[in-house]
JSON list of C-alpha atoms in Angstrom, two decimals:
[
{"chain": "I", "resi": 203, "resn": "MET", "atom": "CA", "xyz": [-79.34, 9.54, 103.38]},
{"chain": "I", "resi": 204, "resn": "GLN", "atom": "CA", "xyz": [-78.42, 9.78, 107.04]},
{"chain": "I", "resi": 205, "resn": "GLN", "atom": "CA", "xyz": [-79.67, 12.73, 109.04]},
{"chain": "I", "resi": 206, "resn": "LEU", "atom": "CA", "xyz": [-78.00, 14.08, 112.16]},
{"chain": "I", "resi": 207, "resn": "THR", "atom": "CA", "xyz": [-80.08, 16.40, 114.33]},
{"chain": "I", "resi": 208, "resn": "VAL", "atom": "CA", "xyz": [-79.44, 18.18, 117.61]},
{"chain": "I", "resi": 209, "resn": "PRO", "atom": "CA", "xyz": [-79.86, 15.65, 120.47]},
{"chain": "I", "resi": 210, "resn": "PRO", "atom": "CA", "xyz": [-82.57, 16.60, 123.03]},
{"chain": "I", "resi": 211, "resn": "ASP", "atom": "CA", "xyz": [-80.16, 17.03, 125.94]},
{"chain": "I", "resi": 212, "resn": "LEU", "atom": "CA", "xyz": [-77.89, 19.33, 123.92]},
{"chain": "I", "resi": 213, "resn": "ALA", "atom": "CA", "xyz": [-80.92, 21.26, 122.66]},
{"chain": "I", "resi": 214, "resn": "LYS", "atom": "CA", "xyz": [-81.99, 22.01, 126.24]},
{"chain": "I", "resi": 215, "resn": "SER", "atom": "CA", "xyz": [-78.45, 23.08, 127.11]},
{"chain": "I", "resi": 216, "resn": "VAL", "atom": "CA", "xyz": [-78.27, 25.47, 124.12]},
{"chain": "I", "resi": 217, "resn": "ILE", "atom": "CA", "xyz": [-81.59, 27.10, 125.02]},
{"chain": "I", "resi": 218, "resn": "ARG", "atom": "CA", "xyz": [-80.56, 27.42, 128.67]},
{"chain": "I", "resi": 219, "resn": "SER", "atom": "CA", "xyz": [-77.23, 29.01, 127.71]},
{"chain": "I", "resi": 220, "resn": "ASN", "atom": "CA", "xyz": [-78.92, 31.54, 125.44]},
{"chain": "I", "resi": 221, "resn": "MET", "atom": "CA", "xyz": [-81.41, 32.51, 128.13]},
{"chain": "I", "resi": 222, "resn": "THR", "atom": "CA", "xyz": [-78.62, 32.96, 130.66]},
{"chain": "I", "resi": 223, "resn": "LEU", "atom": "CA", "xyz": [-76.70, 35.24, 128.30]},
{"chain": "I", "resi": 224, "resn": "ILE", "atom": "CA", "xyz": [-79.68, 37.46, 127.50]},
{"chain": "I", "resi": 225, "resn": "CYS", "atom": "CA", "xyz": [-80.57, 37.77, 131.18]},
{"chain": "I", "resi": 226, "resn": "ILE", "atom": "CA", "xyz": [-77.02, 38.98, 131.83]},
{"chain": "I", "resi": 227, "resn": "PHE", "atom": "CA", "xyz": [-77.02, 41.29, 128.81]},
{"chain": "I", "resi": 228, "resn": "ILE", "atom": "CA", "xyz": [-80.27, 43.15, 129.60]},
{"chain": "I", "resi": 229, "resn": "PRO", "atom": "CA", "xyz": [-79.15, 44.67, 132.94]},
{"chain": "I", "resi": 230, "resn": "VAL", "atom": "CA", "xyz": [-75.85, 45.70, 131.37]},
{"chain": "I", "resi": 231, "resn": "LEU", "atom": "CA", "xyz": [-77.71, 47.32, 128.46]},
{"chain": "I", "resi": 232, "resn": "TRP", "atom": "CA", "xyz": [-80.04, 49.38, 130.64]},
{"chain": "I", "resi": 233, "resn": "LEU", "atom": "CA", "xyz": [-77.68, 50.16, 133.54]},
{"chain": "I", "resi": 234, "resn": "PRO", "atom": "CA", "xyz": [-76.40, 53.48, 132.05]},
{"chain": "I", "resi": 235, "resn": "ASN", "atom": "CA", "xyz": [-80.01, 54.70, 131.75]},
{"chain": "I", "resi": 236, "resn": "ILE", "atom": "CA", "xyz": [-81.02, 54.18, 135.39]},
{"chain": "I", "resi": 237, "resn": "PRO", "atom": "CA", "xyz": [-79.49, 57.45, 136.72]},
{"chain": "I", "resi": 238, "resn": "LEU", "atom": "CA", "xyz": [-81.21, 59.39, 133.93]},
{"chain": "I", "resi": 239, "resn": "LEU", "atom": "CA", "xyz": [-84.56, 57.84, 134.78]},
{"chain": "I", "resi": 240, "resn": "ILE", "atom": "CA", "xyz": [-84.13, 58.51, 138.50]},
{"chain": "I", "resi": 241, "resn": "ASN", "atom": "CA", "xyz": [-83.21, 62.11, 137.77]},
{"chain": "I", "resi": 242, "resn": "ALA", "atom": "CA", "xyz": [-86.24, 62.59, 135.54]},
{"chain": "I", "resi": 243, "resn": "LEU", "atom": "CA", "xyz": [-88.58, 61.12, 138.15]},
{"chain": "I", "resi": 244, "resn": "SER", "atom": "CA", "xyz": [-87.11, 63.24, 140.94]},
{"chain": "I", "resi": 245, "resn": "ASN", "atom": "CA", "xyz": [-87.62, 66.40, 138.92]},
{"chain": "I", "resi": 246, "resn": "GLN", "atom": "CA", "xyz": [-91.26, 65.74, 138.09]},
{"chain": "I", "resi": 247, "resn": "ASP", "atom": "CA", "xyz": [-94.04, 67.47, 139.93]},
{"chain": "I", "resi": 248, "resn": "GLU", "atom": "CA", "xyz": [-96.37, 65.13, 141.76]},
{"chain": "I", "resi": 249, "resn": "GLY", "atom": "CA", "xyz": [-98.87, 63.65, 139.35]},
{"chain": "I", "resi": 250, "resn": "ASN", "atom": "CA", "xyz": [-96.78, 64.69, 136.34]},
{"chain": "I", "resi": 251, "resn": "ALA", "atom": "CA", "xyz": [-94.48, 61.70, 135.94]},
{"chain": "I", "resi": 252, "resn": "THR", "atom": "CA", "xyz": [-96.19, 60.38, 132.82]},
{"chain": "I", "resi": 253, "resn": "ILE", "atom": "CA", "xyz": [-93.27, 60.62, 130.41]},
{"chain": "I", "resi": 254, "resn": "PRO", "atom": "CA", "xyz": [-90.66, 58.99, 132.69]},
{"chain": "I", "resi": 255, "resn": "LEU", "atom": "CA", "xyz": [-93.11, 56.21, 133.49]},
{"chain": "I", "resi": 256, "resn": "LEU", "atom": "CA", "xyz": [-93.73, 55.70, 129.79]},
{"chain": "I", "resi": 257, "resn": "MET", "atom": "CA", "xyz": [-89.97, 55.45, 129.25]},
{"chain": "I", "resi": 258, "resn": "LEU", "atom": "CA", "xyz": [-89.71, 52.89, 132.06]},
{"chain": "I", "resi": 259, "resn": "SER", "atom": "CA", "xyz": [-92.57, 50.90, 130.52]},
{"chain": "I", "resi": 260, "resn": "LEU", "atom": "CA", "xyz": [-90.79, 50.96, 127.17]},
{"chain": "I", "resi": 261, "resn": "PHE", "atom": "CA", "xyz": [-87.60, 49.65, 128.76]},
{"chain": "I", "resi": 262, "resn": "LEU", "atom": "CA", "xyz": [-89.54, 46.81, 130.39]},
{"chain": "I", "resi": 263, "resn": "LEU", "atom": "CA", "xyz": [-91.37, 45.92, 127.17]},
{"chain": "I", "resi": 264, "resn": "LEU", "atom": "CA", "xyz": [-88.12, 45.86, 125.21]},
{"chain": "I", "resi": 265, "resn": "SER", "atom": "CA", "xyz": [-86.54, 43.64, 127.85]},
{"chain": "I", "resi": 266, "resn": "VAL", "atom": "CA", "xyz": [-89.44, 41.18, 127.71]},
{"chain": "I", "resi": 267, "resn": "ALA", "atom": "CA", "xyz": [-89.29, 41.21, 123.90]},
{"chain": "I", "resi": 268, "resn": "LEU", "atom": "CA", "xyz": [-85.55, 40.44, 123.98]},
{"chain": "I", "resi": 269, "resn": "VAL", "atom": "CA", "xyz": [-86.08, 37.51, 126.35]},
{"chain": "I", "resi": 270, "resn": "LEU", "atom": "CA", "xyz": [-88.98, 36.03, 124.36]},
{"chain": "I", "resi": 271, "resn": "GLY", "atom": "CA", "xyz": [-87.19, 36.61, 121.05]},
{"chain": "I", "resi": 272, "resn": "THR", "atom": "CA", "xyz": [-84.05, 34.88, 122.31]},
{"chain": "I", "resi": 273, "resn": "TRP", "atom": "CA", "xyz": [-86.06, 31.90, 123.55]},
{"chain": "I", "resi": 274, "resn": "LEU", "atom": "CA", "xyz": [-87.93, 31.57, 120.26]},
{"chain": "I", "resi": 275, "resn": "LEU", "atom": "CA", "xyz": [-84.82, 31.86, 118.08]},
{"chain": "I", "resi": 276, "resn": "ALA", "atom": "CA", "xyz": [-82.92, 29.34, 120.23]},
{"chain": "I", "resi": 277, "resn": "ARG", "atom": "CA", "xyz": [-85.78, 26.82, 119.94]},
{"chain": "I", "resi": 278, "resn": "LEU", "atom": "CA", "xyz": [-86.01, 27.27, 116.18]},
{"chain": "I", "resi": 279, "resn": "SER", "atom": "CA", "xyz": [-82.25, 26.93, 115.84]},
{"chain": "I", "resi": 280, "resn": "VAL", "atom": "CA", "xyz": [-82.00, 23.59, 117.65]},
{"chain": "I", "resi": 281, "resn": "ARG", "atom": "CA", "xyz": [-85.06, 22.23, 115.82]},
{"chain": "I", "resi": 282, "resn": "LYS", "atom": "CA", "xyz": [-83.95, 23.21, 112.31]},
{"chain": "I", "resi": 283, "resn": "THR", "atom": "CA", "xyz": [-80.17, 22.67, 112.47]},
{"chain": "I", "resi": 284, "resn": "ARG", "atom": "CA", "xyz": [-79.06, 19.33, 110.98]},
{"chain": "I", "resi": 285, "resn": "ILE", "atom": "CA", "xyz": [-76.57, 17.52, 108.77]},
{"chain": "I", "resi": 286, "resn": "GLU", "atom": "CA", "xyz": [-77.62, 15.12, 106.00]},
{"chain": "I", "resi": 287, "resn": "PHE", "atom": "CA", "xyz": [-75.18, 12.90, 104.14]},
{"chain": "I", "resi": 288, "resn": "GLY", "atom": "CA", "xyz": [-75.01, 9.80, 101.95]},
{"chain": "I", "resi": 289, "resn": "ASP", "atom": "CA", "xyz": [-74.00, 8.68, 98.43]},
{"chain": "I", "resi": 290, "resn": "GLY", "atom": "CA", "xyz": [-71.41, 11.45, 98.23]},
{"chain": "I", "resi": 291, "resn": "GLN", "atom": "CA", "xyz": [-73.97, 14.21, 98.86]},
{"chain": "I", "resi": 292, "resn": "TYR", "atom": "CA", "xyz": [-74.11, 16.54, 101.85]},
{"chain": "I", "resi": 293, "resn": "ARG", "atom": "CA", "xyz": [-76.59, 19.05, 103.14]},
{"chain": "I", "resi": 294, "resn": "PHE", "atom": "CA", "xyz": [-75.61, 21.47, 105.90]},
{"chain": "I", "resi": 295, "resn": "VAL", "atom": "CA", "xyz": [-78.52, 23.24, 107.58]},
{"chain": "I", "resi": 296, "resn": "ASN", "atom": "CA", "xyz": [-77.21, 25.73, 110.13]},
{"chain": "I", "resi": 297, "resn": "TRP", "atom": "CA", "xyz": [-80.46, 27.55, 110.86]},
{"chain": "I", "resi": 298, "resn": "GLY", "atom": "CA", "xyz": [-80.15, 31.30, 110.80]},
{"chain": "I", "resi": 299, "resn": "SER", "atom": "CA", "xyz": [-76.91, 31.04, 108.84]},
{"chain": "I", "resi": 300, "resn": "HIS", "atom": "CA", "xyz": [-77.18, 28.82, 105.79]},
{"chain": "I", "resi": 301, "resn": "ASP", "atom": "CA", "xyz": [-78.78, 25.82, 104.10]},
{"chain": "I", "resi": 302, "resn": "ARG", "atom": "CA", "xyz": [-76.23, 24.40, 101.68]},
{"chain": "I", "resi": 303, "resn": "SER", "atom": "CA", "xyz": [-76.15, 21.22, 99.59]},
{"chain": "I", "resi": 304, "resn": "VAL", "atom": "CA", "xyz": [-72.82, 20.10, 98.12]},
{"chain": "I", "resi": 305, "resn": "SER", "atom": "CA", "xyz": [-71.24, 17.02, 96.59]},
{"chain": "I", "resi": 306, "resn": "ALA", "atom": "CA", "xyz": [-68.06, 15.30, 97.79]},
{"chain": "I", "resi": 307, "resn": "ALA", "atom": "CA", "xyz": [-66.27, 16.55, 94.67]},
{"chain": "I", "resi": 308, "resn": "SER", "atom": "CA", "xyz": [-66.75, 20.18, 95.78]},
{"chain": "I", "resi": 309, "resn": "ILE", "atom": "CA", "xyz": [-65.19, 19.60, 99.23]},
{"chain": "I", "resi": 310, "resn": "GLU", "atom": "CA", "xyz": [-61.50, 20.39, 99.62]},
{"chain": "I", "resi": 311, "resn": "ARG", "atom": "CA", "xyz": [-61.18, 19.26, 103.21]},
{"chain": "I", "resi": 312, "resn": "ALA", "atom": "CA", "xyz": [-62.96, 18.70, 106.48]},
{"chain": "I", "resi": 313, "resn": "VAL", "atom": "CA", "xyz": [-61.43, 20.03, 109.69]},
{"chain": "I", "resi": 314, "resn": "LEU", "atom": "CA", "xyz": [-62.15, 18.61, 113.13]},
{"chain": "I", "resi": 315, "resn": "VAL", "atom": "CA", "xyz": [-61.18, 20.80, 116.06]},
{"chain": "I", "resi": 316, "resn": "GLU", "atom": "CA", "xyz": [-61.44, 18.86, 119.30]},
{"chain": "I", "resi": 317, "resn": "GLN", "atom": "CA", "xyz": [-61.11, 21.71, 121.81]},
{"chain": "I", "resi": 318, "resn": "MET", "atom": "CA", "xyz": [-61.77, 25.36, 121.07]},
{"chain": "I", "resi": 319, "resn": "GLY", "atom": "CA", "xyz": [-63.92, 27.95, 122.80]},
{"chain": "I", "resi": 320, "resn": "LEU", "atom": "CA", "xyz": [-65.80, 30.74, 121.03]},
{"chain": "I", "resi": 321, "resn": "SER", "atom": "CA", "xyz": [-66.84, 34.06, 122.57]},
{"chain": "I", "resi": 322, "resn": "GLY", "atom": "CA", "xyz": [-65.81, 33.02, 126.06]},
{"chain": "I", "resi": 323, "resn": "THR", "atom": "CA", "xyz": [-67.69, 29.71, 126.02]},
{"chain": "I", "resi": 324, "resn": "ASN", "atom": "CA", "xyz": [-66.20, 26.47, 127.31]},
{"chain": "I", "resi": 325, "resn": "PRO", "atom": "CA", "xyz": [-63.92, 24.70, 124.79]},
{"chain": "I", "resi": 326, "resn": "THR", "atom": "CA", "xyz": [-65.78, 22.20, 122.64]},
{"chain": "I", "resi": 327, "resn": "HIS", "atom": "CA", "xyz": [-65.45, 20.36, 119.33]},
{"chain": "I", "resi": 328, "resn": "HIS", "atom": "CA", "xyz": [-66.05, 21.91, 115.90]},
{"chain": "I", "resi": 329, "resn": "LEU", "atom": "CA", "xyz": [-66.62, 20.70, 112.36]},
{"chain": "I", "resi": 330, "resn": "ILE", "atom": "CA", "xyz": [-65.48, 23.04, 109.58]},
{"chain": "I", "resi": 331, "resn": "VAL", "atom": "CA", "xyz": [-65.77, 22.16, 105.88]},
{"chain": "I", "resi": 332, "resn": "LEU", "atom": "CA", "xyz": [-63.85, 24.04, 103.18]},
{"chain": "I", "resi": 333, "resn": "GLY", "atom": "CA", "xyz": [-64.78, 24.06, 99.50]},
{"chain": "I", "resi": 334, "resn": "ARG", "atom": "CA", "xyz": [-62.50, 23.80, 96.49]},
{"chain": "I", "resi": 335, "resn": "GLN", "atom": "CA", "xyz": [-63.38, 27.35, 95.44]},
{"chain": "I", "resi": 336, "resn": "GLY", "atom": "CA", "xyz": [-61.78, 28.75, 98.57]},
{"chain": "I", "resi": 337, "resn": "GLU", "atom": "CA", "xyz": [-65.01, 29.18, 100.53]},
{"chain": "I", "resi": 338, "resn": "ARG", "atom": "CA", "xyz": [-66.03, 27.93, 103.96]},
{"chain": "I", "resi": 339, "resn": "LEU", "atom": "CA", "xyz": [-69.00, 25.66, 103.32]},
{"chain": "I", "resi": 340, "resn": "THR", "atom": "CA", "xyz": [-70.07, 25.27, 106.92]},
{"chain": "I", "resi": 341, "resn": "HIS", "atom": "CA", "xyz": [-69.03, 25.49, 110.56]},
{"chain": "I", "resi": 342, "resn": "PHE", "atom": "CA", "xyz": [-70.86, 23.50, 113.21]},
{"chain": "I", "resi": 343, "resn": "VAL", "atom": "CA", "xyz": [-70.14, 23.96, 116.93]},
{"chain": "I", "resi": 344, "resn": "GLY", "atom": "CA", "xyz": [-70.10, 21.07, 119.39]},
{"chain": "I", "resi": 345, "resn": "GLN", "atom": "CA", "xyz": [-72.78, 22.56, 121.63]},
{"chain": "I", "resi": 346, "resn": "MET", "atom": "CA", "xyz": [-75.29, 21.14, 119.15]},
{"chain": "I", "resi": 347, "resn": "PHE", "atom": "CA", "xyz": [-73.71, 17.81, 118.18]},
{"chain": "I", "resi": 348, "resn": "TYR", "atom": "CA", "xyz": [-71.81, 14.95, 119.78]},
{"chain": "I", "resi": 349, "resn": "ARG", "atom": "CA", "xyz": [-68.24, 14.22, 118.73]},
{"chain": "I", "resi": 350, "resn": "SER", "atom": "CA", "xyz": [-69.40, 10.86, 117.35]},
{"chain": "I", "resi": 351, "resn": "GLN", "atom": "CA", "xyz": [-71.78, 12.67, 114.99]},
{"chain": "I", "resi": 352, "resn": "PHE", "atom": "CA", "xyz": [-69.01, 14.85, 113.61]},
{"chain": "I", "resi": 353, "resn": "HIS", "atom": "CA", "xyz": [-66.72, 11.83, 113.24]},
{"chain": "I", "resi": 354, "resn": "ALA", "atom": "CA", "xyz": [-69.38, 9.98, 111.25]},
{"chain": "I", "resi": 355, "resn": "VAL", "atom": "CA", "xyz": [-69.65, 12.88, 108.79]},
{"chain": "I", "resi": 356, "resn": "VAL", "atom": "CA", "xyz": [-65.87, 13.26, 108.46]},
{"chain": "I", "resi": 357, "resn": "GLN", "atom": "CA", "xyz": [-65.35, 9.54, 107.89]},
{"chain": "I", "resi": 358, "resn": "ASP", "atom": "CA", "xyz": [-67.91, 9.64, 105.10]},
{"chain": "I", "resi": 359, "resn": "MET", "atom": "CA", "xyz": [-66.17, 12.63, 103.50]},
{"chain": "I", "resi": 360, "resn": "GLN", "atom": "CA", "xyz": [-62.81, 10.93, 103.73]},
{"chain": "I", "resi": 361, "resn": "ALA", "atom": "CA", "xyz": [-64.23, 7.81, 102.11]},
{"chain": "I", "resi": 362, "resn": "ASN", "atom": "CA", "xyz": [-65.41, 10.04, 99.25]},
{"chain": "I", "resi": 363, "resn": "GLY", "atom": "CA", "xyz": [-61.97, 11.56, 98.67]},
{"chain": "I", "resi": 364, "resn": "ALA", "atom": "CA", "xyz": [-61.95, 14.68, 100.84]},
{"chain": "I", "resi": 365, "resn": "ALA", "atom": "CA", "xyz": [-58.85, 15.54, 102.85]},
{"chain": "I", "resi": 366, "resn": "VAL", "atom": "CA", "xyz": [-59.24, 15.57, 106.64]},
{"chain": "I", "resi": 367, "resn": "ASN", "atom": "CA", "xyz": [-57.35, 17.61, 109.24]},
{"chain": "I", "resi": 368, "resn": "VAL", "atom": "CA", "xyz": [-57.78, 16.95, 112.95]},
{"chain": "I", "resi": 369, "resn": "PHE", "atom": "CA", "xyz": [-56.59, 19.29, 115.72]},
{"chain": "I", "resi": 370, "resn": "ASN", "atom": "CA", "xyz": [-56.48, 17.15, 118.84]},
{"chain": "I", "resi": 371, "resn": "GLU", "atom": "CA", "xyz": [-54.74, 19.70, 121.06]},
{"chain": "I", "resi": 372, "resn": "PRO", "atom": "CA", "xyz": [-56.56, 22.73, 122.51]},
{"chain": "I", "resi": 373, "resn": "ILE", "atom": "CA", "xyz": [-56.41, 25.73, 120.19]},
{"chain": "I", "resi": 374, "resn": "THR", "atom": "CA", "xyz": [-57.66, 29.30, 120.37]},
{"chain": "I", "resi": 375, "resn": "PRO", "atom": "CA", "xyz": [-59.74, 31.01, 117.65]},
{"chain": "I", "resi": 376, "resn": "PRO", "atom": "CA", "xyz": [-56.93, 33.45, 116.71]},
{"chain": "I", "resi": 377, "resn": "GLN", "atom": "CA", "xyz": [-54.50, 30.51, 116.39]},
{"chain": "I", "resi": 378, "resn": "LEU", "atom": "CA", "xyz": [-56.91, 28.61, 114.14]},
{"chain": "I", "resi": 379, "resn": "ARG", "atom": "CA", "xyz": [-57.46, 31.64, 111.94]},
{"chain": "I", "resi": 380, "resn": "ALA", "atom": "CA", "xyz": [-53.70, 32.14, 111.70]},
{"chain": "I", "resi": 381, "resn": "ILE", "atom": "CA", "xyz": [-53.36, 28.62, 110.22]},
{"chain": "I", "resi": 382, "resn": "ASP", "atom": "CA", "xyz": [-55.92, 29.32, 107.50]},
{"chain": "I", "resi": 383, "resn": "ARG", "atom": "CA", "xyz": [-58.05, 32.47, 107.36]},
{"chain": "I", "resi": 384, "resn": "ARG", "atom": "CA", "xyz": [-60.88, 30.50, 105.76]},
{"chain": "I", "resi": 385, "resn": "LEU", "atom": "CA", "xyz": [-61.34, 28.36, 108.86]},
{"chain": "I", "resi": 386, "resn": "LEU", "atom": "CA", "xyz": [-62.71, 31.19, 110.98]},
{"chain": "I", "resi": 387, "resn": "SER", "atom": "CA", "xyz": [-64.05, 34.66, 110.27]},
{"chain": "I", "resi": 388, "resn": "TRP", "atom": "CA", "xyz": [-62.40, 37.55, 112.10]},
{"chain": "I", "resi": 389, "resn": "ARG", "atom": "CA", "xyz": [-65.58, 38.31, 114.04]},
{"chain": "I", "resi": 390, "resn": "ARG", "atom": "CA", "xyz": [-65.49, 34.81, 115.56]},
{"chain": "I", "resi": 391, "resn": "ALA", "atom": "CA", "xyz": [-61.75, 34.89, 116.09]},
{"chain": "I", "resi": 392, "resn": "TYR", "atom": "CA", "xyz": [-61.98, 38.27, 117.86]},
{"chain": "I", "resi": 393, "resn": "PRO", "atom": "CA", "xyz": [-65.54, 38.42, 119.23]},
{"chain": "I", "resi": 394, "resn": "PHE", "atom": "CA", "xyz": [-64.96, 41.16, 121.80]},
{"chain": "I", "resi": 395, "resn": "LEU", "atom": "CA", "xyz": [-63.50, 43.54, 119.23]},
{"chain": "I", "resi": 396, "resn": "PHE", "atom": "CA", "xyz": [-66.43, 42.76, 116.95]},
{"chain": "I", "resi": 397, "resn": "ALA", "atom": "CA", "xyz": [-68.93, 43.39, 119.75]},
{"chain": "I", "resi": 398, "resn": "LEU", "atom": "CA", "xyz": [-67.28, 46.71, 120.59]},
{"chain": "I", "resi": 399, "resn": "ALA", "atom": "CA", "xyz": [-67.33, 47.74, 116.94]},
{"chain": "I", "resi": 400, "resn": "ILE", "atom": "CA", "xyz": [-71.08, 47.05, 116.71]},
{"chain": "I", "resi": 401, "resn": "ILE", "atom": "CA", "xyz": [-72.51, 47.76, 120.16]},
{"chain": "I", "resi": 402, "resn": "GLY", "atom": "CA", "xyz": [-70.19, 50.58, 121.23]},
{"chain": "I", "resi": 403, "resn": "PRO", "atom": "CA", "xyz": [-71.39, 53.23, 118.74]},
{"chain": "I", "resi": 404, "resn": "LEU", "atom": "CA", "xyz": [-75.03, 52.18, 119.15]},
{"chain": "I", "resi": 405, "resn": "LEU", "atom": "CA", "xyz": [-74.83, 52.42, 122.94]},
{"chain": "I", "resi": 406, "resn": "VAL", "atom": "CA", "xyz": [-73.25, 55.87, 122.72]},
{"chain": "I", "resi": 407, "resn": "LEU", "atom": "CA", "xyz": [-76.04, 57.05, 120.41]},
{"chain": "I", "resi": 408, "resn": "VAL", "atom": "CA", "xyz": [-78.72, 55.66, 122.74]},
{"chain": "I", "resi": 409, "resn": "ILE", "atom": "CA", "xyz": [-77.19, 57.37, 125.77]},
{"chain": "I", "resi": 410, "resn": "ILE", "atom": "CA", "xyz": [-76.87, 60.70, 123.91]},
{"chain": "I", "resi": 411, "resn": "ALA", "atom": "CA", "xyz": [-80.48, 60.48, 122.74]},
{"chain": "I", "resi": 412, "resn": "LEU", "atom": "CA", "xyz": [-81.72, 59.73, 126.27]},
{"chain": "I", "resi": 413, "resn": "ILE", "atom": "CA", "xyz": [-79.70, 62.61, 127.73]},
{"chain": "I", "resi": 414, "resn": "ILE", "atom": "CA", "xyz": [-81.30, 64.98, 125.22]},
{"chain": "I", "resi": 415, "resn": "VAL", "atom": "CA", "xyz": [-84.81, 63.63, 125.90]},
{"chain": "I", "resi": 416, "resn": "PHE", "atom": "CA", "xyz": [-84.52, 63.72, 129.68]},
{"chain": "I", "resi": 417, "resn": "GLY", "atom": "CA", "xyz": [-82.85, 67.12, 129.53]},
{"chain": "I", "resi": 418, "resn": "PHE", "atom": "CA", "xyz": [-85.86, 68.41, 127.61]},
{"chain": "I", "resi": 419, "resn": "ILE", "atom": "CA", "xyz": [-88.26, 66.78, 130.10]},
{"chain": "I", "resi": 420, "resn": "THR", "atom": "CA", "xyz": [-86.60, 68.21, 133.20]},
{"chain": "I", "resi": 421, "resn": "GLN", "atom": "CA", "xyz": [-86.58, 71.75, 131.75]},
{"chain": "I", "resi": 422, "resn": "ARG", "atom": "CA", "xyz": [-90.35, 71.79, 131.28]}
]
């Protein structure tokens, strides 16, 4: 069995990218709460700013936890993610997503996408494997593997009877999904709509809760 792991230089790049994103996300997350905190502090009598300071401490602790959690998860992801293949058997370990072992007979086709960006990232290569039962067996993104690694896996699948499709021209996620819905989930094809659907309501609830809390504090 051959085993393909995340090369060290790509692993460092993945961790760095994740840390950059979380450091951008944290200020955006807490920005709506700054005026509320300032208002609460300005309305406190001298020596009676305990609750606002506790809220500020909580914000800082949560921010540190988000940064450390992102760093830890990124390290685990690049260490655990791998592809194993040989003798018509394949194991796809996409840490945090799935660990799947399949035979060549259960693979309908392998799809190589040479240039496609996800969630605003720079276009890169992708390996997508579809099963004969209509499922998507795996999807690996080029940030973690070289093109040559993907080509080695695809050549082995083709030698074992799987069909292969290659998209050499740049393509967008919605275009790929339009070709075959199994190739890409809607949340990856439309990441901003997905993010709004998840984060939007939560952010509104957080802001409403903080307004109620600070309103109660300032009335004391």
